[in-house]
Coordinates of C-alpha atoms in Angstrom, one line a residue:
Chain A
X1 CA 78.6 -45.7 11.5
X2 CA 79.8 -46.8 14.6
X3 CA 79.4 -44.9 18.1
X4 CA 80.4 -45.3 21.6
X5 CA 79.0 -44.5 24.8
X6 CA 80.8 -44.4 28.5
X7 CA 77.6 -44.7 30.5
X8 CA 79.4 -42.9 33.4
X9 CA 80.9 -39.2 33.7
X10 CA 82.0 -40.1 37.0
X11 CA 83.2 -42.8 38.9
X12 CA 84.0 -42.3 42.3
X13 CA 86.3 -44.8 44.1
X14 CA 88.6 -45.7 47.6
X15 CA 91.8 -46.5 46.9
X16 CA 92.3 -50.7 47.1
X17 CA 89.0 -51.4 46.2
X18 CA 87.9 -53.0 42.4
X19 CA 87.3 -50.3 39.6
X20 CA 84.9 -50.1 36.9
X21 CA 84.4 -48.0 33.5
X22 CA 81.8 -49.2 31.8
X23 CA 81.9 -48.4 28.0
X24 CA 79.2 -50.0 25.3
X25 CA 80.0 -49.3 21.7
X26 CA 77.7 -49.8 18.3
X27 CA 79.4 -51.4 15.2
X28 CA 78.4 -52.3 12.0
X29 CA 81.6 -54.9 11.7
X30 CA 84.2 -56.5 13.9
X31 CA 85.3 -52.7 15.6
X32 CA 88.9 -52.5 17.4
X33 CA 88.4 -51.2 20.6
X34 CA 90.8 -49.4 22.9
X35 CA 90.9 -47.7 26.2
X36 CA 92.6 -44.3 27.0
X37 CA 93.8 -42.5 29.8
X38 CA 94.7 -39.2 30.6
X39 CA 95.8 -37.2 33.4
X40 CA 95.9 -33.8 34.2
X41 CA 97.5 -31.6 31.6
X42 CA 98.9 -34.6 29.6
X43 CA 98.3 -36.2 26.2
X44 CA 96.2 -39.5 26.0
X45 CA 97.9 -42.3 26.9
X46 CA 96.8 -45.9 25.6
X47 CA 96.1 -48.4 28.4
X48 CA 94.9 -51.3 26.4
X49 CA 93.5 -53.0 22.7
X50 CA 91.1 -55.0 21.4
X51 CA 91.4 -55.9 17.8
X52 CA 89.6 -59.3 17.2
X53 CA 92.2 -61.9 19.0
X54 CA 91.8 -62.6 22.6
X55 CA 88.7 -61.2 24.3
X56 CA 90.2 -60.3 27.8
X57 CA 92.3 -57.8 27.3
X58 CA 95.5 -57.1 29.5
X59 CA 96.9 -53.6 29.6
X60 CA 99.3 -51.2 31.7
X61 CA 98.9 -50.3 35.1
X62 CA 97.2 -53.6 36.4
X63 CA 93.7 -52.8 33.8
X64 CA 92.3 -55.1 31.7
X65 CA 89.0 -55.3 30.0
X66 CA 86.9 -57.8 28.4
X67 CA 84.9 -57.6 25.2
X68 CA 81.4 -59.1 25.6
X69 CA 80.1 -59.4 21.8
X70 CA 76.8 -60.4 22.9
X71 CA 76.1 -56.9 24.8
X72 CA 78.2 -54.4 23.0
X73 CA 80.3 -53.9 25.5
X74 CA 84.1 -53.4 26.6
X75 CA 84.3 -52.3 30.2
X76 CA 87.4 -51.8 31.8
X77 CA 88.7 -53.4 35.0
X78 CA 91.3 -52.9 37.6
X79 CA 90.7 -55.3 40.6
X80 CA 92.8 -52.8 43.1
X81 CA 92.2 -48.9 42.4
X82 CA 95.3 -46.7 43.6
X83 CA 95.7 -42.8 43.9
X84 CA 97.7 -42.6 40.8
X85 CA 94.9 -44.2 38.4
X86 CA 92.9 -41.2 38.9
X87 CA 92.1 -39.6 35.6
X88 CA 90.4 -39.6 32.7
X89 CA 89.5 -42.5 30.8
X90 CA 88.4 -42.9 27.0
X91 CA 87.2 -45.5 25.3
X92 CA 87.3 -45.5 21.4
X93 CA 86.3 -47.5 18.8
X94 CA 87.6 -47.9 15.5
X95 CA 86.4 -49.7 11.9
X96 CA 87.5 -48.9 8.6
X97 CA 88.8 -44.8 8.4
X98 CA 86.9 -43.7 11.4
X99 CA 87.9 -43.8 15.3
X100 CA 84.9 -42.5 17.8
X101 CA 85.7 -41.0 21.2
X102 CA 83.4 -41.9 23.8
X103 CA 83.0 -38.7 26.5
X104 CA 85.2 -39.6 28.6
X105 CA 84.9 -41.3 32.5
X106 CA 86.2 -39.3 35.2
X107 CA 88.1 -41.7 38.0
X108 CA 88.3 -40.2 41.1
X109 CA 90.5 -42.3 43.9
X110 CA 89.6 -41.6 47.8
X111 CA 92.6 -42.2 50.3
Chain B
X16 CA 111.0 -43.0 18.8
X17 CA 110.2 -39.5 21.1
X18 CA 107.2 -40.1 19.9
X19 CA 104.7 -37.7 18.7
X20 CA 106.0 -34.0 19.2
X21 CA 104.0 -31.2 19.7
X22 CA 104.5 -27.2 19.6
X23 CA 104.1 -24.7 20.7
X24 CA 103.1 -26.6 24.4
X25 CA 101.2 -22.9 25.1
X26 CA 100.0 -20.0 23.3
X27 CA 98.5 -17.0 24.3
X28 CA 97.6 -14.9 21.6
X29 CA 95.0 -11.8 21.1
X30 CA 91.7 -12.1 19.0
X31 CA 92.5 -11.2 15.1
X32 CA 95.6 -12.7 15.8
X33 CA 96.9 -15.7 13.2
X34 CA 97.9 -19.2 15.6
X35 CA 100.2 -22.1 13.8
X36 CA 99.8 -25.0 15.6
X37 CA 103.0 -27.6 14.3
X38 CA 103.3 -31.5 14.6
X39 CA 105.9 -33.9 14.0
X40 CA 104.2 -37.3 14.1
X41 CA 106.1 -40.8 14.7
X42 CA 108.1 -41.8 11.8
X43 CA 107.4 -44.5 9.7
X44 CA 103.1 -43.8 10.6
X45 CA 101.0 -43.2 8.0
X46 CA 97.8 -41.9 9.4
X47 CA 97.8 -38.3 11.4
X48 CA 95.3 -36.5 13.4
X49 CA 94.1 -33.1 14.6
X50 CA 91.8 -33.2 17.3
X51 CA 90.6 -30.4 19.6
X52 CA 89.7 -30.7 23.6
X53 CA 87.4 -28.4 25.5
X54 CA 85.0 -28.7 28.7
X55 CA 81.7 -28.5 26.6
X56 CA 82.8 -30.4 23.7
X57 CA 85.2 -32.9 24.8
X58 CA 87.1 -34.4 22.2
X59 CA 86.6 -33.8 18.5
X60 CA 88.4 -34.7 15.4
X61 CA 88.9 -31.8 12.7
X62 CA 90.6 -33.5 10.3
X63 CA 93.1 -36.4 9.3
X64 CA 95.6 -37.4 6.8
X65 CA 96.3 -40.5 5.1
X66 CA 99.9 -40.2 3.5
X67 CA 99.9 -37.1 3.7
X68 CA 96.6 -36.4 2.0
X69 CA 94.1 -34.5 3.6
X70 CA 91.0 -37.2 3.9
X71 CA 88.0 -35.8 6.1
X72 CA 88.0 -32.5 7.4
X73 CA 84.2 -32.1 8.2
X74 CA 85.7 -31.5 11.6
X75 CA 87.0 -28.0 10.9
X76 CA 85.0 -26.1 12.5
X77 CA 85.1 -23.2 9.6
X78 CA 86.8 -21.9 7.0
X79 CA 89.5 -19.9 9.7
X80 CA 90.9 -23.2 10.4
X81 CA 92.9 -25.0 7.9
X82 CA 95.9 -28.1 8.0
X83 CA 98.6 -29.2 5.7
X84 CA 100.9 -31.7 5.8
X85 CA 103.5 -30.8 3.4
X86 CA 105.8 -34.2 3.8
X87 CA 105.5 -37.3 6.3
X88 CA 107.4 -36.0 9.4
X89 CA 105.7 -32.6 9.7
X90 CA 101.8 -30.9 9.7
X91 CA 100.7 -27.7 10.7
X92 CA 96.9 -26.3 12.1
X93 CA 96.7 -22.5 11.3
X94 CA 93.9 -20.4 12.5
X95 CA 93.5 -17.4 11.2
X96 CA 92.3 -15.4 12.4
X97 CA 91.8 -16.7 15.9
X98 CA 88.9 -16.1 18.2
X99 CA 88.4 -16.6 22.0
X100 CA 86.4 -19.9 21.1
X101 CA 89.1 -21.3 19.9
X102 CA 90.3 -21.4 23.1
X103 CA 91.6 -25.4 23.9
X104 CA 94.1 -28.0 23.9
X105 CA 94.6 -29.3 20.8
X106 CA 96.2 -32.5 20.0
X107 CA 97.7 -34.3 17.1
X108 CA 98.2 -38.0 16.9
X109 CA 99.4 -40.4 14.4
X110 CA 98.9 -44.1 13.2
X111 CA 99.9 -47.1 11.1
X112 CA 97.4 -48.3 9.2
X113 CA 97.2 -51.9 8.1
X114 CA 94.0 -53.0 5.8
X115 CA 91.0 -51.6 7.4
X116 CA 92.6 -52.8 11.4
X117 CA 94.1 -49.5 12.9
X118 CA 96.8 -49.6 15.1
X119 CA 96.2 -47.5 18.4
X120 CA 96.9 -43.8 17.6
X121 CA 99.5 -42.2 19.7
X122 CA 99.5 -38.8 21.1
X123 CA 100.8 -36.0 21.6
X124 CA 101.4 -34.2 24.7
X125 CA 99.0 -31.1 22.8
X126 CA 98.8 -27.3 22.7
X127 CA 97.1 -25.4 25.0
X128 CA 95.8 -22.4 23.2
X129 CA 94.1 -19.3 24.8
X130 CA 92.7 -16.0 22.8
X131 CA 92.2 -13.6 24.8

C-alpha cells in the first residue's frame, strides 16, 4: 500500500523569499500525486497534479512541484512566498482505489 | 458546476443527540468521499462510494456512524447517537474515476460539528 510523508509540520517563511514543502511518498506502482491547500476554516483546495506526464508540475498561485522518481519525492515550490499562501498544505497520493493524506505542512508567511 | 455542496456548514448538538451530515457531490462524478478533520488526528477517510456503492468503510470509526448514498447527486453521514469525540469538520468530496488514474477529488467547504 502506498503512504506518504510531509517531513515538515511547519515551515516558517518571510514574505518574497523561495518556499519549500517537502513531501516523500511510497508506491508500489506509478502513484498520481497531488498537492492541497487549505486555509483557515475552508475546504481543501487543489493546487496542482502529477499523474505520469510531465514531471514539473505547474499549479495555481505561482507553485509548482517536481516529481523526482529516483527519491520518492514530490516537493512543492513557489520561488516568491506572499502573505496570502499561508496555510495548510497536503500532499496525497493516489493508485488504484486508495488516496493517502500526508499530515499536513503548516506555511506560515512573515511580513 | 457549484461544485461540491455541503450542509449543514455548523452544528451544535447535545450528547445522545442523532447528527445527519448531507452531501451533494459534482454531477456527472462517480467516486464520493467522507472524510473527518481533527487537531490530533488530522485527516481520515471513513468511507467511500463508487457509483453509489458503499466500497471501504474500515474508516467508520464504530457502528454509531453510518453513510448512504441513495442516488448519484446526494449522500448522507448520520451519527447516532453523537458523542463529544465526534467533535470535527467533516468533509465530503467527490471524483471521476477513469481506469485505475484518479482524477483530483474536489471538496467541499465541510461541516463543522460540535457535541457538547
Amino acid at each position: 500500500a502506498q503512504s506518504v510523508t510531509q517531513l515538515d509540520s511547519h515551515v516558517s517563511v518571510s514574505e518574497g523569499t523561495p518556499v519549500l514543502l517537502r513531501c516523500n511518498y511510497s508506491s508500489s506502482y506509478s502513484p498520481s500525486l497531488f498537492w492541497y491547500v487549505q486555509h483557515p476554516n475552508k475546504g481543501l483546495q487543489l493546487l496542482l497534479k502529477y499523474t505520469s506526464a510531465a514531471t514539473l508540475v505547474k499549479g495555481i498561485n505561482g507553485f509548482e512541484a517536481e516529481f523526482k522518481k529516483s527519491e520518492t519525492s514530490f516537493h512543492l515550490t513557489k520561488p516568491s512566498a506572499h502573505m496570502s499562501d499561508a496555510a495548510e498544505y497536503f500532499c496525497v497520493v493516489s493508485e488504484y482505489n486508495d488516496m493517502r493524506f500526508g499530515a499536513g505542512t503548516r506555511l506560515t508567511v512573515k511580513p | 458546476d457549484a461544485g461540491v455542496i455541503q450542509s449543514p456548514r455548523h452544528e451544535v448538538t447535545e450528547m445522545g443527540q442523532e447528527v445527519t451530515l448531507r452531501c451533494k457531490p459534482i454531477s456527472g462524478h462517480d467516486y464520493l468521499f467522507w472524510y473527518r478533520q481533527t487537531m490530533m488526528r488530522g485527516l481520515e477517510l471513513l468511507i467511500y462510494f463508487n457509483n453509489n456503492v458503499p466500497i471501504d468503510d474500515s474508516g467508520m470509526p464504530e457502528d454509531r456512524f453510518s453513510a448512504k448514498m441513495p442516488n448519484a447527486s446526494f449522500s448522507t453521514l448520520k451519527i447516532q447517537p453523537s458523542e463529544p469525540r465526534d467533535s470535527a469538520v467533516y468533509f465530503c468530496a467527490s471524483s471521476l474515476g477513469q481506469g485505475r488514474i484518479w482524477t483530483e477529488a474536489f471538496f467541499g467547504q465541510g461541516t463543522r460539528l460540535t457535541v457538547v
